[in-house]
Amino acid sequence: MRLNAAGATDVGRRRRMNEDAFSLSIEGGLVLVADGMGGHSAGHIASELAAREVERTVADAAHAEGRTPTDRLRNAVASANDAILAASKTRDEWSGMGTTLVALLAVGERAALAHVGDSRAYLVRRGRVRQLTDDHSLVGELQRRGELTPDAAREHPHRHVLTRALGVRRGVEADLAELTLAVDDVFVLCTDGLTTHVRDEELAEIVADEHDPQVAAKALVDLANERGGEDNVTVVVVRCEHA
Ligand code: MG
């Protein structure tokens, strides 16, 4: 399987800084998105650190025998958590920083997905969209208990409150999933700046209509901004193609 991937990120219309990050390591089959949080510029430090540390750890384990994509991502997330936590203790203004993370690692037709926080991964397969991640957020928990509809969640005043984040405490647990890729699958990884403004069906329609991942990612970012751009917005679009 060959991955055709591209990403786009934008500060949005309300924030002064972009604390999101994304990374594409196409050769290694790794793509990820992170949404940093913390005062000053700490959120930006945390999301960048997560991206670099996951890239490094995944690449280091590329030739380790018997390591599945899931093993490699699990280790990478643990390592990124340690790195951010350690860094947060080196400067007062970095204290308490953290980040979300959603990462997809593909090896041949097998893939692993890891996530912490409320950044999401979607799979669009034959025109149908499926959210692959459960938000680790207050409103996400309420939705899973049936106490909140997706529309109400999108407008909830506490929709940004996370129940899990990377770099905040020791031994964070990532949700891990294994997938088998099919040709023409499209994955969308994104931060909450997108999903606050854009519905799942709209997202599916855009990636189904636009085959160039770069154009599709930009179109999604633009749509979030047209609708208010209340947060930083980051989108990575991955198309699975014949090798
Ligand atoms: Mg955000």
PDB file of N, CA, C and O in Angstrom, residues 14-85:
ATOM      1  N   ARG A  14      -9.684  33.379  15.652  1.00  0.00           N
ATOM      2  CA  ARG A  14      -9.807  33.984  16.982  1.00  0.00           C
ATOM      3  C   ARG A  14      -8.529  33.935  17.801  1.00  0.00           C
ATOM      4  O   ARG A  14      -8.321  34.752  18.682  1.00  0.00           O
ATOM      5  N   ARG A  15      -7.678  32.937  17.537  1.00  0.00           N
ATOM      6  CA  ARG A  15      -6.483  32.756  18.367  1.00  0.00           C
ATOM      7  C   ARG A  15      -5.322  33.548  17.790  1.00  0.00           C
ATOM      8  O   ARG A  15      -5.281  33.837  16.601  1.00  0.00           O
ATOM      9  N   ARG A  16      -4.377  33.875  18.672  1.00  0.00           N
ATOM     10  CA  ARG A  16      -3.195  34.609  18.225  1.00  0.00           C
ATOM     11  C   ARG A  16      -2.071  33.681  17.809  1.00  0.00           C
ATOM     12  O   ARG A  16      -1.205  34.047  17.030  1.00  0.00           O
ATOM     13  N   MET A  17      -2.060  32.479  18.392  1.00  0.00           N
ATOM     14  CA  MET A  17      -0.970  31.546  18.086  1.00  0.00           C
ATOM     15  C   MET A  17      -1.518  30.208  17.639  1.00  0.00           C
ATOM     16  O   MET A  17      -2.574  29.796  18.092  1.00  0.00           O
ATOM     17  N   ASN A  18      -0.749  29.548  16.804  1.00  0.00           N
ATOM     18  CA  ASN A  18      -1.133  28.192  16.412  1.00  0.00           C
ATOM     19  C   ASN A  18      -0.348  27.197  17.260  1.00  0.00           C
ATOM     20  O   ASN A  18       0.873  27.097  17.147  1.00  0.00           O
ATOM     21  N   GLU A  19      -1.054  26.472  18.123  1.00  0.00           N
ATOM     22  CA  GLU A  19      -0.398  25.498  19.006  1.00  0.00           C
ATOM     23  C   GLU A  19      -0.611  24.057  18.530  1.00  0.00           C
ATOM     24  O   GLU A  19      -0.275  23.116  19.224  1.00  0.00           O
ATOM     25  N   ASP A  20      -1.206  23.918  17.348  1.00  0.00           N
ATOM     26  CA  ASP A  20      -1.352  22.594  16.736  1.00  0.00           C
ATOM     27  C   ASP A  20      -0.047  22.225  16.023  1.00  0.00           C
ATOM     28  O   ASP A  20       0.744  23.093  15.676  1.00  0.00           O
ATOM     29  N   ALA A  21       0.121  20.943  15.783  1.00  0.00           N
ATOM     30  CA  ALA A  21       1.250  20.478  14.969  1.00  0.00           C
ATOM     31  C   ALA A  21       0.788  19.266  14.172  1.00  0.00           C
ATOM     32  O   ALA A  21      -0.145  18.568  14.575  1.00  0.00           O
ATOM     33  N   PHE A  22       1.423  19.041  13.018  1.00  0.00           N
ATOM     34  CA  PHE A  22       1.190  17.783  12.320  1.00  0.00           C
ATOM     35  C   PHE A  22       2.511  17.316  11.730  1.00  0.00           C
ATOM     36  O   PHE A  22       3.459  18.096  11.625  1.00  0.00           O
ATOM     37  N   SER A  23       2.563  16.052  11.388  1.00  0.00           N
ATOM     38  CA  SER A  23       3.794  15.499  10.847  1.00  0.00           C
ATOM     39  C   SER A  23       3.455  14.395   9.856  1.00  0.00           C
ATOM     40  O   SER A  23       2.528  13.608  10.070  1.00  0.00           O
ATOM     41  N   LEU A  24       4.193  14.371   8.772  1.00  0.00           N
ATOM     42  CA  LEU A  24       4.018  13.346   7.741  1.00  0.00           C
ATOM     43  C   LEU A  24       5.373  12.687   7.525  1.00  0.00           C
ATOM     44  O   LEU A  24       6.306  13.356   7.101  1.00  0.00           O
ATOM     45  N   SER A  25       5.500  11.410   7.857  1.00  0.00           N
ATOM     46  CA  SER A  25       6.715  10.658   7.537  1.00  0.00           C
ATOM     47  C   SER A  25       6.266   9.536   6.607  1.00  0.00           C
ATOM     48  O   SER A  25       6.086   8.393   7.037  1.00  0.00           O
ATOM     49  N   ILE A  26       6.051   9.900   5.362  1.00  0.00           N
ATOM     50  CA  ILE A  26       5.416   8.985   4.413  1.00  0.00           C
ATOM     51  C   ILE A  26       6.226   7.700   4.245  1.00  0.00           C
ATOM     52  O   ILE A  26       5.675   6.603   4.235  1.00  0.00           O
ATOM     53  N   GLU A  27       7.556   7.847   4.148  1.00  0.00           N
ATOM     54  CA  GLU A  27       8.430   6.680   3.979  1.00  0.00           C
ATOM     55  C   GLU A  27       8.223   5.666   5.104  1.00  0.00           C
ATOM     56  O   GLU A  27       8.176   4.475   4.883  1.00  0.00           O
ATOM     57  N   GLY A  28       8.104   6.198   6.318  1.00  0.00           N
ATOM     58  CA  GLY A  28       7.944   5.334   7.481  1.00  0.00           C
ATOM     59  C   GLY A  28       6.494   4.953   7.753  1.00  0.00           C
ATOM     60  O   GLY A  28       6.198   4.227   8.708  1.00  0.00           O
ATOM     61  N   GLY A  29       5.570   5.482   6.966  1.00  0.00           N
ATOM     62  CA  GLY A  29       4.159   5.141   7.122  1.00  0.00           C
ATOM     63  C   GLY A  29       3.479   5.827   8.299  1.00  0.00           C
ATOM     64  O   GLY A  29       2.423   5.388   8.754  1.00  0.00           O
ATOM     65  N   LEU A  30       4.076   6.908   8.783  1.00  0.00           N
ATOM     66  CA  LEU A  30       3.545   7.558   9.984  1.00  0.00           C
ATOM     67  C   LEU A  30       2.966   8.941   9.663  1.00  0.00           C
ATOM     68  O   LEU A  30       3.618   9.748   9.012  1.00  0.00           O
ATOM     69  N   VAL A  31       1.753   9.188  10.122  1.00  0.00           N
ATOM     70  CA  VAL A  31       1.195  10.546  10.075  1.00  0.00           C
ATOM     71  C   VAL A  31       0.589  10.840  11.443  1.00  0.00           C
ATOM     72  O   VAL A  31       0.112   9.924  12.123  1.00  0.00           O
ATOM     73  N   LEU A  32       0.629  12.085  11.846  1.00  0.00           N
ATOM     74  CA  LEU A  32       0.058  12.419  13.153  1.00  0.00           C
ATOM     75  C   LEU A  32      -0.378  13.873  13.227  1.00  0.00           C
ATOM     76  O   LEU A  32       0.080  14.714  12.446  1.00  0.00           O
ATOM     77  N   VAL A  33      -1.237  14.123  14.202  1.00  0.00           N
ATOM     78  CA  VAL A  33      -1.740  15.458  14.492  1.00  0.00           C
ATOM     79  C   VAL A  33      -1.725  15.639  16.009  1.00  0.00           C
ATOM     80  O   VAL A  33      -2.023  14.691  16.748  1.00  0.00           O
ATOM     81  N   ALA A  34      -1.351  16.832  16.473  1.00  0.00           N
ATOM     82  CA  ALA A  34      -1.328  17.104  17.913  1.00  0.00           C
ATOM     83  C   ALA A  34      -1.842  18.517  18.173  1.00  0.00           C
ATOM     84  O   ALA A  34      -1.605  19.423  17.374  1.00  0.00           O
ATOM     85  N   ASP A  35      -2.526  18.685  19.272  1.00  0.00           N
ATOM     86  CA  ASP A  35      -3.131  19.975  19.630  1.00  0.00           C
ATOM     87  C   ASP A  35      -2.654  20.330  21.041  1.00  0.00           C
ATOM     88  O   ASP A  35      -3.104  19.751  22.023  1.00  0.00           O
ATOM     89  N   GLY A  36      -1.711  21.258  21.105  1.00  0.00           N
ATOM     90  CA  GLY A  36      -1.069  21.576  22.378  1.00  0.00           C
ATOM     91  C   GLY A  36      -1.884  22.503  23.248  1.00  0.00           C
ATOM     92  O   GLY A  36      -2.711  23.271  22.768  1.00  0.00           O
ATOM     93  N   MET A  37      -1.650  22.411  24.550  1.00  0.00           N
ATOM     94  CA  MET A  37      -2.324  23.302  25.498  1.00  0.00           C
ATOM     95  C   MET A  37      -1.346  23.734  26.582  1.00  0.00           C
ATOM     96  O   MET A  37      -0.385  23.040  26.888  1.00  0.00           O
ATOM     97  N   GLY A  38      -1.611  24.908  27.131  1.00  0.00           N
ATOM     98  CA  GLY A  38      -0.739  25.444  28.175  1.00  0.00           C
ATOM     99  C   GLY A  38      -0.581  26.936  27.974  1.00  0.00           C
ATOM    100  O   GLY A  38      -0.813  27.437  26.875  1.00  0.00           O
ATOM    101  N   GLY A  39      -0.199  27.637  29.021  1.00  0.00           N
ATOM    102  CA  GLY A  39      -0.051  29.083  28.936  1.00  0.00           C
ATOM    103  C   GLY A  39       1.141  29.484  28.087  1.00  0.00           C
ATOM    104  O   GLY A  39       1.911  28.634  27.648  1.00  0.00           O
ATOM    105  N   HIS A  40       1.297  30.785  27.868  1.00  0.00           N
ATOM    106  CA  HIS A  40       2.403  31.324  27.062  1.00  0.00           C
ATOM    107  C   HIS A  40       2.471  30.574  25.738  1.00  0.00           C
ATOM    108  O   HIS A  40       1.455  30.390  25.082  1.00  0.00           O
ATOM    109  N   SER A  41       3.639  30.095  25.346  1.00  0.00           N
ATOM    110  CA  SER A  41       3.696  29.325  24.097  1.00  0.00           C
ATOM    111  C   SER A  41       3.880  27.841  24.398  1.00  0.00           C
ATOM    112  O   SER A  41       4.302  27.067  23.550  1.00  0.00           O
ATOM    113  N   ALA A  42       3.549  27.430  25.623  1.00  0.00           N
ATOM    114  CA  ALA A  42       3.836  26.056  26.053  1.00  0.00           C
ATOM    115  C   ALA A  42       3.089  25.018  25.228  1.00  0.00           C
ATOM    116  O   ALA A  42       3.619  23.938  24.963  1.00  0.00           O
ATOM    117  N   GLY A  43       1.872  25.341  24.794  1.00  0.00           N
ATOM    118  CA  GLY A  43       1.089  24.387  24.006  1.00  0.00           C
ATOM    119  C   GLY A  43       1.795  24.032  22.704  1.00  0.00           C
ATOM    120  O   GLY A  43       1.804  22.874  22.282  1.00  0.00           O
ATOM    121  N   HIS A  44       2.395  25.043  22.133  1.00  0.00           N
ATOM    122  CA  HIS A  44       3.144  24.846  20.886  1.00  0.00           C
ATOM    123  C   HIS A  44       4.359  23.945  21.128  1.00  0.00           C
ATOM    124  O   HIS A  44       4.656  23.050  20.338  1.00  0.00           O
ATOM    125  N   ILE A  45       5.034  24.173  22.249  1.00  0.00           N
ATOM    126  CA  ILE A  45       6.195  23.347  22.616  1.00  0.00           C
ATOM    127  C   ILE A  45       5.753  21.890  22.795  1.00  0.00           C
ATOM    128  O   ILE A  45       6.395  20.965  22.293  1.00  0.00           O
ATOM    129  N   ALA A  46       4.649  21.698  23.496  1.00  0.00           N
ATOM    130  CA  ALA A  46       4.180  20.333  23.790  1.00  0.00           C
ATOM    131  C   ALA A  46       3.782  19.581  22.523  1.00  0.00           C
ATOM    132  O   ALA A  46       4.141  18.411  22.351  1.00  0.00           O
ATOM    133  N   SER A  47       3.060  20.236  21.610  1.00  0.00           N
ATOM    134  CA  SER A  47       2.612  19.521  20.401  1.00  0.00           C
ATOM    135  C   SER A  47       3.801  19.212  19.492  1.00  0.00           C
ATOM    136  O   SER A  47       3.873  18.127  18.903  1.00  0.00           O
ATOM    137  N   GLU A  48       4.746  20.142  19.400  1.00  0.00           N
ATOM    138  CA  GLU A  48       5.945  19.896  18.578  1.00  0.00           C
ATOM    139  C   GLU A  48       6.786  18.767  19.165  1.00  0.00           C
ATOM    140  O   GLU A  48       7.303  17.914  18.445  1.00  0.00           O
ATOM    141  N   LEU A  49       6.921  18.805  20.470  1.00  0.00           N
ATOM    142  CA  LEU A  49       7.706  17.773  21.160  1.00  0.00           C
ATOM    143  C   LEU A  49       7.076  16.386  20.954  1.00  0.00           C
ATOM    144  O   LEU A  49       7.781  15.397  20.700  1.00  0.00           O
ATOM    145  N   ALA A  50       5.776  16.325  21.029  1.00  0.00           N
ATOM    146  CA  ALA A  50       5.069  15.054  20.803  1.00  0.00           C
ATOM    147  C   ALA A  50       5.335  14.555  19.386  1.00  0.00           C
ATOM    148  O   ALA A  50       5.654  13.377  19.179  1.00  0.00           O
ATOM    149  N   ALA A  51       5.220  15.453  18.420  1.00  0.00           N
ATOM    150  CA  ALA A  51       5.419  15.058  17.020  1.00  0.00           C
ATOM    151  C   ALA A  51       6.844  14.525  16.815  1.00  0.00           C
ATOM    152  O   ALA A  51       7.029  13.434  16.250  1.00  0.00           O
ATOM    153  N   ARG A  52       7.834  15.258  17.298  1.00  0.00           N
ATOM    154  CA  ARG A  52       9.241  14.854  17.104  1.00  0.00           C
ATOM    155  C   ARG A  52       9.550  13.536  17.814  1.00  0.00           C
ATOM    156  O   ARG A  52      10.215  12.666  17.275  1.00  0.00           O
ATOM    157  N   GLU A  53       9.053  13.400  19.046  1.00  0.00           N
ATOM    158  CA  GLU A  53       9.368  12.214  19.848  1.00  0.00           C
ATOM    159  C   GLU A  53       8.708  10.956  19.275  1.00  0.00           C
ATOM    160  O   GLU A  53       9.320   9.893  19.242  1.00  0.00           O
ATOM    161  N   VAL A  54       7.484  11.094  18.801  1.00  0.00           N
ATOM    162  CA  VAL A  54       6.799   9.939  18.186  1.00  0.00           C
ATOM    163  C   VAL A  54       7.516   9.562  16.890  1.00  0.00           C
ATOM    164  O   VAL A  54       7.792   8.383  16.653  1.00  0.00           O
ATOM    165  N   GLU A  55       7.858  10.547  16.076  1.00  0.00           N
ATOM    166  CA  GLU A  55       8.609  10.272  14.836  1.00  0.00           C
ATOM    167  C   GLU A  55       9.882   9.500  15.148  1.00  0.00           C
ATOM    168  O   GLU A  55      10.184   8.501  14.507  1.00  0.00           O
ATOM    169  N   ARG A  56      10.628  10.009  16.118  1.00  0.00           N
ATOM    170  CA  ARG A  56      11.927   9.428  16.446  1.00  0.00           C
ATOM    171  C   ARG A  56      11.779   7.986  16.962  1.00  0.00           C
ATOM    172  O   ARG A  56      12.465   7.078  16.499  1.00  0.00           O
ATOM    173  N   THR A  57      10.867   7.794  17.900  1.00  0.00           N
ATOM    174  CA  THR A  57      10.702   6.473  18.515  1.00  0.00           C
ATOM    175  C   THR A  57      10.207   5.442  17.505  1.00  0.00           C
ATOM    176  O   THR A  57      10.661   4.305  17.489  1.00  0.00           O
ATOM    177  N   VAL A  58       9.266   5.846  16.662  1.00  0.00           N
ATOM    178  CA  VAL A  58       8.735   4.935  15.648  1.00  0.00           C
ATOM    179  C   VAL A  58       9.831   4.561  14.646  1.00  0.00           C
ATOM    180  O   VAL A  58       9.984   3.399  14.285  1.00  0.00           O
ATOM    181  N   ALA A  59      10.617   5.535  14.241  1.00  0.00           N
ATOM    182  CA  ALA A  59      11.689   5.267  13.270  1.00  0.00           C
ATOM    183  C   ALA A  59      12.752   4.356  13.882  1.00  0.00           C
ATOM    184  O   ALA A  59      13.247   3.434  13.222  1.00  0.00           O
ATOM    185  N   ASP A  60      13.100   4.597  15.138  1.00  0.00           N
ATOM    186  CA  ASP A  60      14.117   3.776  15.823  1.00  0.00           C
ATOM    187  C   ASP A  60      13.707   2.304  15.876  1.00  0.00           C
ATOM    188  O   ASP A  60      14.557   1.422  15.831  1.00  0.00           O
ATOM    189  N   ALA A  61      12.406   2.055  15.983  1.00  0.00           N
ATOM    190  CA  ALA A  61      11.927   0.675  16.133  1.00  0.00           C
ATOM    191  C   ALA A  61      11.546   0.045  14.799  1.00  0.00           C
ATOM    192  O   ALA A  61      11.022  -1.070  14.755  1.00  0.00           O
ATOM    193  N   ALA A  62      11.828   0.762  13.691  1.00  0.00           N
ATOM    194  CA  ALA A  62      11.361   0.300  12.378  1.00  0.00           C
ATOM    195  C   ALA A  62      11.867  -1.096  12.039  1.00  0.00           C
ATOM    196  O   ALA A  62      11.174  -1.878  11.411  1.00  0.00           O
ATOM    197  N   HIS A  63      13.093  -1.414  12.465  1.00  0.00           N
ATOM    198  CA  HIS A  63      13.661  -2.708  12.088  1.00  0.00           C
ATOM    199  C   HIS A  63      13.769  -3.674  13.260  1.00  0.00           C
ATOM    200  O   HIS A  63      14.395  -4.721  13.143  1.00  0.00           O
ATOM    201  N   ALA A  64      13.162  -3.288  14.367  1.00  0.00           N
ATOM    202  CA  ALA A  64      13.180  -4.192  15.521  1.00  0.00           C
ATOM    203  C   ALA A  64      12.290  -5.393  15.231  1.00  0.00           C
ATOM    204  O   ALA A  64      11.156  -5.242  14.781  1.00  0.00           O
ATOM    205  N   GLU A  65      12.827  -6.565  15.498  1.00  0.00           N
ATOM    206  CA  GLU A  65      12.093  -7.780  15.143  1.00  0.00           C
ATOM    207  C   GLU A  65      10.873  -7.990  16.039  1.00  0.00           C
ATOM    208  O   GLU A  65      10.904  -7.701  17.227  1.00  0.00           O
ATOM    209  N   GLY A  66       9.825  -8.497  15.443  1.00  0.00           N
ATOM    210  CA  GLY A  66       8.640  -8.854  16.216  1.00  0.00           C
ATOM    211  C   GLY A  66       7.847  -7.681  16.749  1.00  0.00           C
ATOM    212  O   GLY A  66       6.923  -7.861  17.536  1.00  0.00           O
ATOM    213  N   ARG A  67       8.206  -6.482  16.331  1.00  0.00           N
ATOM    214  CA  ARG A  67       7.451  -5.318  16.797  1.00  0.00           C
ATOM    215  C   ARG A  67       6.326  -4.997  15.826  1.00  0.00           C
ATOM    216  O   ARG A  67       6.573  -4.662  14.684  1.00  0.00           O
ATOM    217  N   THR A  68       5.120  -5.112  16.293  1.00  0.00           N
ATOM    218  CA  THR A  68       3.985  -4.768  15.437  1.00  0.00           C
ATOM    219  C   THR A  68       3.849  -3.241  15.399  1.00  0.00           C
ATOM    220  O   THR A  68       4.384  -2.542  16.269  1.00  0.00           O
ATOM    221  N   PRO A  69       3.108  -2.721  14.413  1.00  0.00           N
ATOM    222  CA  PRO A  69       2.843  -1.276  14.407  1.00  0.00           C
ATOM    223  C   PRO A  69       2.237  -0.803  15.731  1.00  0.00           C
ATOM    224  O   PRO A  69       2.564   0.275  16.226  1.00  0.00           O
ATOM    225  N   THR A  70       1.384  -1.624  16.305  1.00  0.00           N
ATOM    226  CA  THR A  70       0.754  -1.240  17.581  1.00  0.00           C
ATOM    227  C   THR A  70       1.779  -1.118  18.695  1.00  0.00           C
ATOM    228  O   THR A  70       1.754  -0.153  19.469  1.00  0.00           O
ATOM    229  N   ASP A  71       2.714  -2.086  18.753  1.00  0.00           N
ATOM    230  CA  ASP A  71       3.780  -2.013  19.769  1.00  0.00           C
ATOM    231  C   ASP A  71       4.589  -0.732  19.603  1.00  0.00           C
ATOM    232  O   ASP A  71       4.921  -0.054  20.576  1.00  0.00           O
ATOM    233  N   ARG A  72       4.913  -0.453  18.352  1.00  0.00           N
ATOM    234  CA  ARG A  72       5.755   0.723  18.091  1.00  0.00           C
ATOM    235  C   ARG A  72       5.043   2.014  18.474  1.00  0.00           C
ATOM    236  O   ARG A  72       5.647   2.915  19.051  1.00  0.00           O
ATOM    237  N   LEU A  73       3.754   2.086  18.171  1.00  0.00           N
ATOM    238  CA  LEU A  73       3.018   3.306  18.535  1.00  0.00           C
ATOM    239  C   LEU A  73       2.838   3.418  20.042  1.00  0.00           C
ATOM    240  O   LEU A  73       2.944   4.509  20.617  1.00  0.00           O
ATOM    241  N   ARG A  74       2.588   2.290  20.695  1.00  0.00           N
ATOM    242  CA  ARG A  74       2.408   2.312  22.153  1.00  0.00           C
ATOM    243  C   ARG A  74       3.664   2.864  22.824  1.00  0.00           C
ATOM    244  O   ARG A  74       3.591   3.737  23.688  1.00  0.00           O
ATOM    245  N   ASN A  75       4.826   2.349  22.389  1.00  0.00           N
ATOM    246  CA  ASN A  75       6.091   2.834  22.944  1.00  0.00           C
ATOM    247  C   ASN A  75       6.325   4.305  22.635  1.00  0.00           C
ATOM    248  O   ASN A  75       6.830   5.054  23.468  1.00  0.00           O
ATOM    249  N   ALA A  76       5.964   4.693  21.417  1.00  0.00           N
ATOM    250  CA  ALA A  76       6.190   6.075  20.996  1.00  0.00           C
ATOM    251  C   ALA A  76       5.355   7.037  21.835  1.00  0.00           C
ATOM    252  O   ALA A  76       5.823   8.107  22.235  1.00  0.00           O
ATOM    253  N   VAL A  77       4.127   6.656  22.118  1.00  0.00           N
ATOM    254  CA  VAL A  77       3.252   7.519  22.921  1.00  0.00           C
ATOM    255  C   VAL A  77       3.806   7.636  24.343  1.00  0.00           C
ATOM    256  O   VAL A  77       3.857   8.733  24.916  1.00  0.00           O
ATOM    257  N   ALA A  78       4.260   6.510  24.898  1.00  0.00           N
ATOM    258  CA  ALA A  78       4.817   6.531  26.259  1.00  0.00           C
ATOM    259  C   ALA A  78       6.058   7.422  26.300  1.00  0.00           C
ATOM    260  O   ALA A  78       6.248   8.209  27.238  1.00  0.00           O
ATOM    261  N   SER A  79       6.859   7.309  25.276  1.00  0.00           N
ATOM    262  CA  SER A  79       8.089   8.084  25.217  1.00  0.00           C
ATOM    263  C   SER A  79       7.800   9.581  25.062  1.00  0.00           C
ATOM    264  O   SER A  79       8.450  10.432  25.691  1.00  0.00           O
ATOM    265  N   ALA A  80       6.813   9.915  24.234  1.00  0.00           N
ATOM    266  CA  ALA A  80       6.430  11.323  24.062  1.00  0.00           C
ATOM    267  C   ALA A  80       5.869  11.883  25.365  1.00  0.00           C
ATOM    268  O   ALA A  80       6.150  13.029  25.739  1.00  0.00           O
ATOM    269  N   ASN A  81       5.103  11.066  26.068  1.00  0.00           N
ATOM    270  CA  ASN A  81       4.541  11.508  27.345  1.00  0.00           C
ATOM    271  C   ASN A  81       5.671  11.860  28.331  1.00  0.00           C
ATOM    272  O   ASN A  81       5.660  12.920  28.961  1.00  0.00           O
ATOM    273  N   ASP A  82       6.664  10.964  28.410  1.00  0.00           N
ATOM    274  CA  ASP A  82       7.807  11.197  29.311  1.00  0.00           C
ATOM    275  C   ASP A  82       8.568  12.457  28.917  1.00  0.00           C
ATOM    276  O   ASP A  82       8.983  13.243  29.777  1.00  0.00           O
ATOM    277  N   ALA A  83       8.767  12.630  27.615  1.00  0.00           N
ATOM    278  CA  ALA A  83       9.565  13.768  27.132  1.00  0.00           C
ATOM    279  C   ALA A  83       8.890  15.097  27.464  1.00  0.00           C
ATOM    280  O   ALA A  83       9.544  16.052  27.894  1.00  0.00           O
ATOM    281  N   ILE A  84       7.573  15.157  27.272  1.00  0.00           N
ATOM    282  CA  ILE A  84       6.849  16.407  27.551  1.00  0.00           C
ATOM    283  C   ILE A  84       6.823  16.676  29.055  1.00  0.00           C
ATOM    284  O   ILE A  84       7.070  17.800  29.512  1.00  0.00           O
ATOM    285  N   LEU A  85       6.557  15.616  29.822  1.00  0.00           N
ATOM    286  CA  LEU A  85       6.518  15.753  31.276  1.00  0.00           C
ATOM    287  C   LEU A  85       7.868  16.244  31.809  1.00  0.00           C
ATOM    288  O   LEU A  85       7.933  17.153  32.649  1.00  0.00           O
TER     289      LEU A  85
END
